[in-house]
Amino acid sequence: MPKTSTRQLKTYQTSLGFYDQAVAAPSMKAALAAWGASSNLFHQGVAKETDDPDVVAATMAKPGIVLRRPVGSNKAFTESAELPTDLAEGDARPRAKRRAVKATPKASRKTDGKQAREAAAAFEKEERRREAERRKEEAARATERARRDRAVATAQAALDKARREHEMRAEAIEAARAALDERAEAEQERWDKQRTKLEQALRKSRA
C-alpha cells in the first residue's frame, strides 16, 4: 500500500478587504499563496494560526480552499460570503478601523490524527489539481506559440520566395532593356551612315 502523507495541516486566518479569510494549509507560506498575498501578513500582524474549533473544522473539511465571512462578523466561514450589510447599504459614515485578529484560546477539541491525515491528503489533492491546471494552461500557451511561429515562418517564406522571383524578373527585364538599348544605338548609327550617304547622292543628282 502507498504510504499515507503525514504532513499536518494548520488553520490560518486573516482579514483582507471586506472579508475575514481562513484556510487549512501545511505552512504560513502555503496560506499566503492561497490568499494571493504579495507580502507577509504574518509579519505585519494581520494573519495568524487559529485553533478556533469551528474555524478549524470548516477549513479542514475543505483543505486548501480559502473560506470567507464578512469582516468582523461571527458567521460561519464559507466559500462565498455576503458583504457586510452596512457596506451594502452604502453607509457614508467613516469605516471603522479594522479589528486586529485576536488570539483565541487553545481549543479543547482537537482534530484527531485520522482527520488531519485525510485533510492533508485532500490538500495535496487540491494542490495536484491546481498544478495540473497550470500545466494544462502552459501546454495550451506553448501550442499557441508553436502555431503562431509556424504561421509566421510560412508567411516569411512566402514573402522571401516572392522577393526572389521579383528580383529575378527585374534582372531579366534590365538585361532585356540593356540589349534593346544596344540595338537601338546600333540602329541609330546605321541610319546615320545610310542617311549621310543618301543625302550626298541626292545633292550630286541636283547639281
mmCIF file with all atom_site columns, C-alpha atoms in Angstrom:
data_model
loop_
_atom_site.group_PDB
_atom_site.id
_atom_site.type_symbol
_atom_site.label_atom_id
_atom_site.label_alt_id
_atom_site.label_comp_id
_atom_site.label_asym_id
_atom_site.label_entity_id
_atom_site.label_seq_id
_atom_site.pdbx_PDB_ins_code
_atom_site.Cartn_x
_atom_site.Cartn_y
_atom_site.Cartn_z
_atom_site.occupancy
_atom_site.B_iso_or_equiv
_atom_site.pdbx_formal_charge
_atom_site.auth_seq_id
_atom_site.auth_comp_id
_atom_site.auth_asym_id
_atom_site.auth_atom_id
_atom_site.pdbx_PDB_model_num
ATOM 1   C CA . MET A 1 1   ? 0.000   0.000  0.000    1.00 0.00 ? 1   MET A CA 1
ATOM 2   C CA . PRO A 1 2   ? 1.244   3.561  -0.677   1.00 0.00 ? 2   PRO A CA 1
ATOM 3   C CA . LYS A 1 3   ? 2.437   5.392  2.343    1.00 0.00 ? 3   LYS A CA 1
ATOM 4   C CA . THR A 1 4   ? -0.110  7.892  3.704    1.00 0.00 ? 4   THR A CA 1
ATOM 5   C CA . SER A 1 5   ? 1.092   11.529 3.822    1.00 0.00 ? 5   SER A CA 1
ATOM 6   C CA . THR A 1 6   ? 1.872   12.623 7.352    1.00 0.00 ? 6   THR A CA 1
ATOM 7   C CA . ARG A 1 7   ? 2.128   16.307 6.570    1.00 0.00 ? 7   ARG A CA 1
ATOM 8   C CA . GLN A 1 8   ? -0.093  18.040 9.098    1.00 0.00 ? 8   GLN A CA 1
ATOM 9   C CA . LEU A 1 9   ? -2.318  20.972 8.196    1.00 0.00 ? 9   LEU A CA 1
ATOM 10  C CA . LYS A 1 10  ? -2.880  24.029 10.322   1.00 0.00 ? 10  LYS A CA 1
ATOM 11  C CA . THR A 1 11  ? -5.604  26.629 10.100   1.00 0.00 ? 11  THR A CA 1
ATOM 12  C CA . TYR A 1 12  ? -4.578  30.203 9.338    1.00 0.00 ? 12  TYR A CA 1
ATOM 13  C CA . GLN A 1 13  ? -6.800  33.268 9.474    1.00 0.00 ? 13  GLN A CA 1
ATOM 14  C CA . THR A 1 14  ? -6.533  36.869 8.243    1.00 0.00 ? 14  THR A CA 1
ATOM 15  C CA . SER A 1 15  ? -8.675  39.852 7.235    1.00 0.00 ? 15  SER A CA 1
ATOM 16  C CA . LEU A 1 16  ? -8.433  41.135 3.657    1.00 0.00 ? 16  LEU A CA 1
ATOM 17  C CA . GLY A 1 17  ? -10.721 43.818 2.259    1.00 0.00 ? 17  GLY A CA 1
ATOM 18  C CA . PHE A 1 18  ? -14.321 43.215 3.313    1.00 0.00 ? 18  PHE A CA 1
ATOM 19  C CA . TYR A 1 19  ? -13.732 39.648 4.479    1.00 0.00 ? 19  TYR A CA 1
ATOM 20  C CA . ASP A 1 20  ? -12.148 37.523 7.164    1.00 0.00 ? 20  ASP A CA 1
ATOM 21  C CA . GLN A 1 21  ? -10.429 34.653 5.380    1.00 0.00 ? 21  GLN A CA 1
ATOM 22  C CA . ALA A 1 22  ? -9.289  31.253 6.635    1.00 0.00 ? 22  ALA A CA 1
ATOM 23  C CA . VAL A 1 23  ? -7.526  28.304 5.034    1.00 0.00 ? 23  VAL A CA 1
ATOM 24  C CA . ALA A 1 24  ? -6.110  24.935 6.067    1.00 0.00 ? 24  ALA A CA 1
ATOM 25  C CA . ALA A 1 25  ? -2.527  24.729 4.820    1.00 0.00 ? 25  ALA A CA 1
ATOM 26  C CA . PRO A 1 26  ? 0.718   22.972 5.784    1.00 0.00 ? 26  PRO A CA 1
ATOM 27  C CA . SER A 1 27  ? 2.614   26.232 6.345    1.00 0.00 ? 27  SER A CA 1
ATOM 28  C CA . MET A 1 28  ? 2.320   30.002 6.574    1.00 0.00 ? 28  MET A CA 1
ATOM 29  C CA . LYS A 1 29  ? 3.902   30.239 3.117    1.00 0.00 ? 29  LYS A CA 1
ATOM 30  C CA . ALA A 1 30  ? 1.213   27.977 1.671    1.00 0.00 ? 30  ALA A CA 1
ATOM 31  C CA . ALA A 1 31  ? -1.504  30.031 3.380    1.00 0.00 ? 31  ALA A CA 1
ATOM 32  C CA . LEU A 1 32  ? -0.111  33.277 1.940    1.00 0.00 ? 32  LEU A CA 1
ATOM 33  C CA . ALA A 1 33  ? -0.049  31.679 -1.514   1.00 0.00 ? 33  ALA A CA 1
ATOM 34  C CA . ALA A 1 34  ? -3.669  30.538 -1.148   1.00 0.00 ? 34  ALA A CA 1
ATOM 35  C CA . TRP A 1 35  ? -4.716  34.057 -0.137   1.00 0.00 ? 35  TRP A CA 1
ATOM 36  C CA . GLY A 1 36  ? -2.774  35.551 -3.049   1.00 0.00 ? 36  GLY A CA 1
ATOM 37  C CA . ALA A 1 37  ? -0.930  37.824 -0.626   1.00 0.00 ? 37  ALA A CA 1
ATOM 38  C CA . SER A 1 38  ? 2.038   39.749 -2.043   1.00 0.00 ? 38  SER A CA 1
ATOM 39  C CA . SER A 1 39  ? 3.530   40.453 1.392    1.00 0.00 ? 39  SER A CA 1
ATOM 40  C CA . ASN A 1 40  ? 3.986   38.536 4.645    1.00 0.00 ? 40  ASN A CA 1
ATOM 41  C CA . LEU A 1 41  ? 0.726   39.179 6.502    1.00 0.00 ? 41  LEU A CA 1
ATOM 42  C CA . PHE A 1 42  ? 2.005   37.220 9.495    1.00 0.00 ? 42  PHE A CA 1
ATOM 43  C CA . HIS A 1 43  ? 4.928   39.601 9.992    1.00 0.00 ? 43  HIS A CA 1
ATOM 44  C CA . GLN A 1 44  ? 2.509   42.506 9.627    1.00 0.00 ? 44  GLN A CA 1
ATOM 45  C CA . GLY A 1 45  ? 0.369   41.131 12.430   1.00 0.00 ? 45  GLY A CA 1
ATOM 46  C CA . VAL A 1 46  ? -2.812  40.755 10.365   1.00 0.00 ? 46  VAL A CA 1
ATOM 47  C CA . ALA A 1 47  ? -2.665  36.971 9.970    1.00 0.00 ? 47  ALA A CA 1
ATOM 48  C CA . LYS A 1 48  ? -2.248  34.172 12.491   1.00 0.00 ? 48  LYS A CA 1
ATOM 49  C CA . GLU A 1 49  ? -2.685  30.491 13.155   1.00 0.00 ? 49  GLU A CA 1
ATOM 50  C CA . THR A 1 50  ? -6.014  29.813 14.843   1.00 0.00 ? 50  THR A CA 1
ATOM 51  C CA . ASP A 1 51  ? -7.304  26.944 16.990   1.00 0.00 ? 51  ASP A CA 1
ATOM 52  C CA . ASP A 1 52  ? -10.925 28.114 16.946   1.00 0.00 ? 52  ASP A CA 1
ATOM 53  C CA . PRO A 1 53  ? -12.724 24.738 16.693   1.00 0.00 ? 53  PRO A CA 1
ATOM 54  C CA . ASP A 1 54  ? -15.431 25.992 14.326   1.00 0.00 ? 54  ASP A CA 1
ATOM 55  C CA . VAL A 1 55  ? -12.903 27.613 12.004   1.00 0.00 ? 55  VAL A CA 1
ATOM 56  C CA . VAL A 1 56  ? -10.616 24.574 12.162   1.00 0.00 ? 56  VAL A CA 1
ATOM 57  C CA . ALA A 1 57  ? -13.486 22.204 11.387   1.00 0.00 ? 57  ALA A CA 1
ATOM 58  C CA . ALA A 1 58  ? -14.645 24.308 8.423    1.00 0.00 ? 58  ALA A CA 1
ATOM 59  C CA . THR A 1 59  ? -11.189 24.619 6.875    1.00 0.00 ? 59  THR A CA 1
ATOM 60  C CA . MET A 1 60  ? -10.181 21.013 7.491    1.00 0.00 ? 60  MET A CA 1
ATOM 61  C CA . ALA A 1 61  ? -13.314 19.939 5.643    1.00 0.00 ? 61  ALA A CA 1
ATOM 62  C CA . LYS A 1 62  ? -12.048 21.839 2.569    1.00 0.00 ? 62  LYS A CA 1
ATOM 63  C CA . PRO A 1 63  ? -8.243  21.966 2.855    1.00 0.00 ? 63  PRO A CA 1
ATOM 64  C CA . GLY A 1 64  ? -6.503  24.369 0.520    1.00 0.00 ? 64  GLY A CA 1
ATOM 65  C CA . ILE A 1 65  ? -9.766  26.221 -0.206   1.00 0.00 ? 65  ILE A CA 1
ATOM 66  C CA . VAL A 1 66  ? -9.973  29.817 1.061    1.00 0.00 ? 66  VAL A CA 1
ATOM 67  C CA . LEU A 1 67  ? -13.122 30.302 3.146    1.00 0.00 ? 67  LEU A CA 1
ATOM 68  C CA . ARG A 1 68  ? -14.583 33.730 3.882    1.00 0.00 ? 68  ARG A CA 1
ATOM 69  C CA . ARG A 1 69  ? -17.065 35.599 6.014    1.00 0.00 ? 69  ARG A CA 1
ATOM 70  C CA . PRO A 1 70  ? -17.858 39.332 6.330    1.00 0.00 ? 70  PRO A CA 1
ATOM 71  C CA . VAL A 1 71  ? -15.077 41.074 8.226    1.00 0.00 ? 71  VAL A CA 1
ATOM 72  C CA . GLY A 1 72  ? -15.709 41.348 11.956   1.00 0.00 ? 72  GLY A CA 1
ATOM 73  C CA . SER A 1 73  ? -18.718 39.004 11.941   1.00 0.00 ? 73  SER A CA 1
ATOM 74  C CA . ASN A 1 74  ? -19.198 35.759 13.836   1.00 0.00 ? 74  ASN A CA 1
ATOM 75  C CA . LYS A 1 75  ? -20.831 33.957 10.921   1.00 0.00 ? 75  LYS A CA 1
ATOM 76  C CA . ALA A 1 76  ? -19.562 30.602 9.734    1.00 0.00 ? 76  ALA A CA 1
ATOM 77  C CA . PHE A 1 77  ? -16.794 30.577 7.142    1.00 0.00 ? 77  PHE A CA 1
ATOM 78  C CA . THR A 1 78  ? -17.972 29.543 3.660    1.00 0.00 ? 78  THR A CA 1
ATOM 79  C CA . GLU A 1 79  ? -16.575 29.566 0.126    1.00 0.00 ? 79  GLU A CA 1
ATOM 80  C CA . SER A 1 80  ? -18.850 32.519 -0.744   1.00 0.00 ? 80  SER A CA 1
ATOM 81  C CA . ALA A 1 81  ? -19.817 35.200 1.748    1.00 0.00 ? 81  ALA A CA 1
ATOM 82  C CA . GLU A 1 82  ? -22.213 38.159 1.656    1.00 0.00 ? 82  GLU A CA 1
ATOM 83  C CA . LEU A 1 83  ? -20.818 41.668 2.019    1.00 0.00 ? 83  LEU A CA 1
ATOM 84  C CA . PRO A 1 84  ? -21.401 43.300 5.416    1.00 0.00 ? 84  PRO A CA 1
ATOM 85  C CA . THR A 1 85  ? -24.861 44.915 5.454    1.00 0.00 ? 85  THR A CA 1
ATOM 86  C CA . ASP A 1 86  ? -23.565 48.355 6.451    1.00 0.00 ? 86  ASP A CA 1
ATOM 87  C CA . LEU A 1 87  ? -21.399 48.357 3.312    1.00 0.00 ? 87  LEU A CA 1
ATOM 88  C CA . ALA A 1 88  ? -24.181 47.014 1.123    1.00 0.00 ? 88  ALA A CA 1
ATOM 89  C CA . GLU A 1 89  ? -26.494 49.843 2.274    1.00 0.00 ? 89  GLU A CA 1
ATOM 90  C CA . GLY A 1 90  ? -23.932 52.429 1.156    1.00 0.00 ? 90  GLY A CA 1
ATOM 91  C CA . ASP A 1 91  ? -23.404 53.910 4.621    1.00 0.00 ? 91  ASP A CA 1
ATOM 92  C CA . ALA A 1 92  ? -21.377 57.115 4.186    1.00 0.00 ? 92  ALA A CA 1
ATOM 93  C CA . ARG A 1 93  ? -20.014 57.027 7.707    1.00 0.00 ? 93  ARG A CA 1
ATOM 94  C CA . PRO A 1 94  ? -16.259 56.569 8.098    1.00 0.00 ? 94  PRO A CA 1
ATOM 95  C CA . ARG A 1 95  ? -15.279 52.919 8.059    1.00 0.00 ? 95  ARG A CA 1
ATOM 96  C CA . ALA A 1 96  ? -14.323 51.578 11.425   1.00 0.00 ? 96  ALA A CA 1
ATOM 97  C CA . LYS A 1 97  ? -10.692 50.649 11.845   1.00 0.00 ? 97  LYS A CA 1
ATOM 98  C CA . ARG A 1 98  ? -10.114 47.001 11.073   1.00 0.00 ? 98  ARG A CA 1
ATOM 99  C CA . ARG A 1 99  ? -10.035 44.989 14.218   1.00 0.00 ? 99  ARG A CA 1
ATOM 100 C CA . ALA A 1 100 ? -6.789  43.217 14.866   1.00 0.00 ? 100 ALA A CA 1
ATOM 101 C CA . VAL A 1 101 ? -7.009  39.468 14.806   1.00 0.00 ? 101 VAL A CA 1
ATOM 102 C CA . LYS A 1 102 ? -7.217  38.339 18.383   1.00 0.00 ? 102 LYS A CA 1
ATOM 103 C CA . ALA A 1 103 ? -5.510  35.235 19.590   1.00 0.00 ? 103 ALA A CA 1
ATOM 104 C CA . THR A 1 104 ? -8.083  32.633 20.508   1.00 0.00 ? 104 THR A CA 1
ATOM 105 C CA . PRO A 1 105 ? -7.654  30.356 23.483   1.00 0.00 ? 105 PRO A CA 1
ATOM 106 C CA . LYS A 1 106 ? -6.486  26.838 22.820   1.00 0.00 ? 106 LYS A CA 1
ATOM 107 C CA . ALA A 1 107 ? -9.457  24.712 21.919   1.00 0.00 ? 107 ALA A CA 1
ATOM 108 C CA . SER A 1 108 ? -10.114 21.684 23.971   1.00 0.00 ? 108 SER A CA 1
ATOM 109 C CA . ARG A 1 109 ? -11.410 19.851 20.886   1.00 0.00 ? 109 ARG A CA 1
ATOM 110 C CA . LYS A 1 110 ? -8.510  18.888 18.571   1.00 0.00 ? 110 LYS A CA 1
ATOM 111 C CA . THR A 1 111 ? -8.669  17.363 15.150   1.00 0.00 ? 111 THR A CA 1
ATOM 112 C CA . ASP A 1 112 ? -7.766  13.719 15.556   1.00 0.00 ? 112 ASP A CA 1
ATOM 113 C CA . GLY A 1 113 ? -4.908  12.122 13.627   1.00 0.00 ? 113 GLY A CA 1
ATOM 114 C CA . LYS A 1 114 ? -7.130  10.434 11.065   1.00 0.00 ? 114 LYS A CA 1
ATOM 115 C CA . GLN A 1 115 ? -8.972  13.647 10.216   1.00 0.00 ? 115 GLN A CA 1
ATOM 116 C CA . ALA A 1 116 ? -5.679  15.523 9.953    1.00 0.00 ? 116 ALA A CA 1
ATOM 117 C CA . ARG A 1 117 ? -4.265  12.910 7.585    1.00 0.00 ? 117 ARG A CA 1
ATOM 118 C CA . GLU A 1 118 ? -7.412  12.983 5.480    1.00 0.00 ? 118 GLU A CA 1
ATOM 119 C CA . ALA A 1 119 ? -7.294  16.783 5.395    1.00 0.00 ? 119 ALA A CA 1
ATOM 120 C CA . ALA A 1 120 ? -3.614  16.705 4.428    1.00 0.00 ? 120 ALA A CA 1
ATOM 121 C CA . ALA A 1 121 ? -4.363  14.225 1.647    1.00 0.00 ? 121 ALA A CA 1
ATOM 122 C CA . ALA A 1 122 ? -7.219  16.411 0.423    1.00 0.00 ? 122 ALA A CA 1
ATOM 123 C CA . PHE A 1 123 ? -4.933  19.450 0.477    1.00 0.00 ? 123 PHE A CA 1
ATOM 124 C CA . GLU A 1 124 ? -2.327  17.617 -1.572   1.00 0.00 ? 124 GLU A CA 1
ATOM 125 C CA . LYS A 1 125 ? -5.046  16.512 -4.000   1.00 0.00 ? 125 LYS A CA 1
ATOM 126 C CA . GLU A 1 126 ? -6.115  20.140 -4.409   1.00 0.00 ? 126 GLU A CA 1
ATOM 127 C CA . GLU A 1 127 ? -2.500  21.160 -4.972   1.00 0.00 ? 127 GLU A CA 1
ATOM 128 C CA . ARG A 1 128 ? -2.122  18.451 -7.620   1.00 0.00 ? 128 ARG A CA 1
ATOM 129 C CA . ARG A 1 129 ? -5.309  19.643 -9.317   1.00 0.00 ? 129 ARG A CA 1
ATOM 130 C CA . ARG A 1 130 ? -4.044  23.219 -9.405   1.00 0.00 ? 130 ARG A CA 1
ATOM 131 C CA . GLU A 1 131 ? -0.662  22.061 -10.705  1.00 0.00 ? 131 GLU A CA 1
ATOM 132 C CA . ALA A 1 132 ? -2.387  20.020 -13.416  1.00 0.00 ? 132 ALA A CA 1
ATOM 133 C CA . GLU A 1 133 ? -4.384  23.096 -14.417  1.00 0.00 ? 133 GLU A CA 1
ATOM 134 C CA . ARG A 1 134 ? -1.192  25.166 -14.558  1.00 0.00 ? 134 ARG A CA 1
ATOM 135 C CA . ARG A 1 135 ? 0.499   22.531 -16.727  1.00 0.00 ? 135 ARG A CA 1
ATOM 136 C CA . LYS A 1 136 ? -2.547  22.383 -18.999  1.00 0.00 ? 136 LYS A CA 1
ATOM 137 C CA . GLU A 1 137 ? -2.543  26.173 -19.388  1.00 0.00 ? 137 GLU A CA 1
ATOM 138 C CA . GLU A 1 138 ? 1.204   26.184 -20.063  1.00 0.00 ? 138 GLU A CA 1
ATOM 139 C CA . ALA A 1 139 ? 0.774   23.442 -22.684  1.00 0.00 ? 139 ALA A CA 1
ATOM 140 C CA . ALA A 1 140 ? -2.018  25.436 -24.337  1.00 0.00 ? 140 ALA A CA 1
ATOM 141 C CA . ARG A 1 141 ? 0.184   28.543 -24.403  1.00 0.00 ? 141 ARG A CA 1
ATOM 142 C CA . ALA A 1 142 ? 3.074   26.511 -25.857  1.00 0.00 ? 142 ALA A CA 1
ATOM 143 C CA . THR A 1 143 ? 0.765   25.090 -28.543  1.00 0.00 ? 143 THR A CA 1
ATOM 144 C CA . GLU A 1 144 ? -0.456  28.579 -29.412  1.00 0.00 ? 144 GLU A CA 1
ATOM 145 C CA . ARG A 1 145 ? 3.123   29.882 -29.590  1.00 0.00 ? 145 ARG A CA 1
ATOM 146 C CA . ALA A 1 146 ? 4.101   26.986 -31.875  1.00 0.00 ? 146 ALA A CA 1
ATOM 147 C CA . ARG A 1 147 ? 1.079   27.625 -34.115  1.00 0.00 ? 147 ARG A CA 1
ATOM 148 C CA . ARG A 1 148 ? 1.913   31.327 -34.293  1.00 0.00 ? 148 ARG A CA 1
ATOM 149 C CA . ASP A 1 149 ? 5.577   30.577 -35.022  1.00 0.00 ? 149 ASP A CA 1
ATOM 150 C CA . ARG A 1 150 ? 4.584   28.214 -37.843  1.00 0.00 ? 150 ARG A CA 1
ATOM 151 C CA . ALA A 1 151 ? 2.253   30.835 -39.319  1.00 0.00 ? 151 ALA A CA 1
ATOM 152 C CA . VAL A 1 152 ? 4.995   33.474 -39.132  1.00 0.00 ? 152 VAL A CA 1
ATOM 153 C CA . ALA A 1 153 ? 7.531   31.106 -40.722  1.00 0.00 ? 153 ALA A CA 1
ATOM 154 C CA . THR A 1 154 ? 5.109   30.247 -43.549  1.00 0.00 ? 154 THR A CA 1
ATOM 155 C CA . ALA A 1 155 ? 4.332   33.905 -44.238  1.00 0.00 ? 155 ALA A CA 1
ATOM 156 C CA . GLN A 1 156 ? 8.030   34.827 -44.116  1.00 0.00 ? 156 GLN A CA 1
ATOM 157 C CA . ALA A 1 157 ? 8.921   32.002 -46.521  1.00 0.00 ? 157 ALA A CA 1
ATOM 158 C CA . ALA A 1 158 ? 6.218   33.146 -48.959  1.00 0.00 ? 158 ALA A CA 1
ATOM 159 C CA . LEU A 1 159 ? 7.500   36.731 -48.780  1.00 0.00 ? 159 LEU A CA 1
ATOM 160 C CA . ASP A 1 160 ? 11.113  35.645 -49.330  1.00 0.00 ? 160 ASP A CA 1
ATOM 161 C CA . LYS A 1 161 ? 10.124  33.482 -52.322  1.00 0.00 ? 161 LYS A CA 1
ATOM 162 C CA . ALA A 1 162 ? 8.101   36.296 -53.903  1.00 0.00 ? 162 ALA A CA 1
ATOM 163 C CA . ARG A 1 163 ? 11.005  38.721 -53.364  1.00 0.00 ? 163 ARG A CA 1
ATOM 164 C CA . ARG A 1 164 ? 13.463  36.344 -55.064  1.00 0.00 ? 164 ARG A CA 1
ATOM 165 C CA . GLU A 1 165 ? 11.109  35.863 -58.027  1.00 0.00 ? 165 GLU A CA 1
ATOM 166 C CA . HIS A 1 166 ? 10.671  39.632 -58.335  1.00 0.00 ? 166 HIS A CA 1
ATOM 167 C CA . GLU A 1 167 ? 14.417  40.202 -58.271  1.00 0.00 ? 167 GLU A CA 1
ATOM 168 C CA . MET A 1 168 ? 14.951  37.556 -60.982  1.00 0.00 ? 168 MET A CA 1
ATOM 169 C CA . ARG A 1 169 ? 12.268  39.118 -63.194  1.00 0.00 ? 169 ARG A CA 1
ATOM 170 C CA . ALA A 1 170 ? 13.644  42.599 -62.613  1.00 0.00 ? 170 ALA A CA 1
ATOM 171 C CA . GLU A 1 171 ? 17.135  41.417 -63.568  1.00 0.00 ? 171 GLU A CA 1
ATOM 172 C CA . ALA A 1 172 ? 15.754  39.793 -66.745  1.00 0.00 ? 172 ALA A CA 1
ATOM 173 C CA . ILE A 1 173 ? 13.911  42.994 -67.650  1.00 0.00 ? 173 ILE A CA 1
ATOM 174 C CA . GLU A 1 174 ? 17.037  45.079 -67.052  1.00 0.00 ? 174 GLU A CA 1
ATOM 175 C CA . ALA A 1 175 ? 19.073  42.703 -69.225  1.00 0.00 ? 175 ALA A CA 1
ATOM 176 C CA . ALA A 1 176 ? 16.469  42.879 -71.996  1.00 0.00 ? 176 ALA A CA 1
ATOM 177 C CA . ARG A 1 177 ? 16.376  46.670 -71.674  1.00 0.00 ? 177 ARG A CA 1
ATOM 178 C CA . ALA A 1 178 ? 20.178  46.858 -71.994  1.00 0.00 ? 178 ALA A CA 1
ATOM 179 C CA . ALA A 1 179 ? 20.046  44.657 -75.096  1.00 0.00 ? 179 ALA A CA 1
ATOM 180 C CA . LEU A 1 180 ? 17.341  46.880 -76.611  1.00 0.00 ? 180 LEU A CA 1
ATOM 181 C CA . ASP A 1 181 ? 19.413  49.970 -75.852  1.00 0.00 ? 181 ASP A CA 1
ATOM 182 C CA . GLU A 1 182 ? 22.374  48.418 -77.687  1.00 0.00 ? 182 GLU A CA 1
ATOM 183 C CA . ARG A 1 183 ? 20.180  47.511 -80.653  1.00 0.00 ? 183 ARG A CA 1
ATOM 184 C CA . ALA A 1 184 ? 18.681  50.978 -80.707  1.00 0.00 ? 184 ALA A CA 1
ATOM 185 C CA . GLU A 1 185 ? 22.129  52.569 -80.620  1.00 0.00 ? 185 GLU A CA 1
ATOM 186 C CA . ALA A 1 186 ? 23.391  50.293 -83.410  1.00 0.00 ? 186 ALA A CA 1
ATOM 187 C CA . GLU A 1 187 ? 20.304  51.080 -85.495  1.00 0.00 ? 187 GLU A CA 1
ATOM 188 C CA . GLN A 1 188 ? 20.828  54.795 -84.967  1.00 0.00 ? 188 GLN A CA 1
ATOM 189 C CA . GLU A 1 189 ? 24.476  54.534 -86.112  1.00 0.00 ? 189 GLU A CA 1
ATOM 190 C CA . ARG A 1 190 ? 23.459  52.523 -89.194  1.00 0.00 ? 190 ARG A CA 1
ATOM 191 C CA . TRP A 1 191 ? 20.760  55.005 -90.051  1.00 0.00 ? 191 TRP A CA 1
ATOM 192 C CA . ASP A 1 192 ? 23.071  57.970 -89.620  1.00 0.00 ? 192 ASP A CA 1
ATOM 193 C CA . LYS A 1 193 ? 25.575  56.446 -92.047  1.00 0.00 ? 193 LYS A CA 1
ATOM 194 C CA . GLN A 1 194 ? 22.894  55.494 -94.564  1.00 0.00 ? 194 GLN A CA 1
ATOM 195 C CA . ARG A 1 195 ? 21.206  58.904 -94.330  1.00 0.00 ? 195 ARG A CA 1
ATOM 196 C CA . THR A 1 196 ? 24.509  60.714 -94.856  1.00 0.00 ? 196 THR A CA 1
ATOM 197 C CA . LYS A 1 197 ? 25.320  58.601 -97.926  1.00 0.00 ? 197 LYS A CA 1
ATOM 198 C CA . LEU A 1 198 ? 21.876  59.066 -99.446  1.00 0.00 ? 198 LEU A CA 1
ATOM 199 C CA . GLU A 1 199 ? 21.849  62.816 -98.806  1.00 0.00 ? 199 GLU A CA 1
ATOM 200 C CA . GLN A 1 200 ? 25.211  63.129 -100.561 1.00 0.00 ? 200 GLN A CA 1
ATOM 201 C CA . ALA A 1 201 ? 23.829  61.201 -103.526 1.00 0.00 ? 201 ALA A CA 1
ATOM 202 C CA . LEU A 1 202 ? 20.782  63.472 -103.597 1.00 0.00 ? 202 LEU A CA 1
ATOM 203 C CA . ARG A 1 203 ? 22.920  66.595 -103.669 1.00 0.00 ? 203 ARG A CA 1
ATOM 204 C CA . LYS A 1 204 ? 25.020  65.251 -106.554 1.00 0.00 ? 204 LYS A CA 1
ATOM 205 C CA . SER A 1 205 ? 21.927  64.453 -108.582 1.00 0.00 ? 205 SER A CA 1
ATOM 206 C CA . ARG A 1 206 ? 20.682  68.018 -108.134 1.00 0.00 ? 206 ARG A CA 1
ATOM 207 C CA . ALA A 1 207 ? 23.943  69.623 -109.159 1.00 0.00 ? 207 ALA A CA 1
#
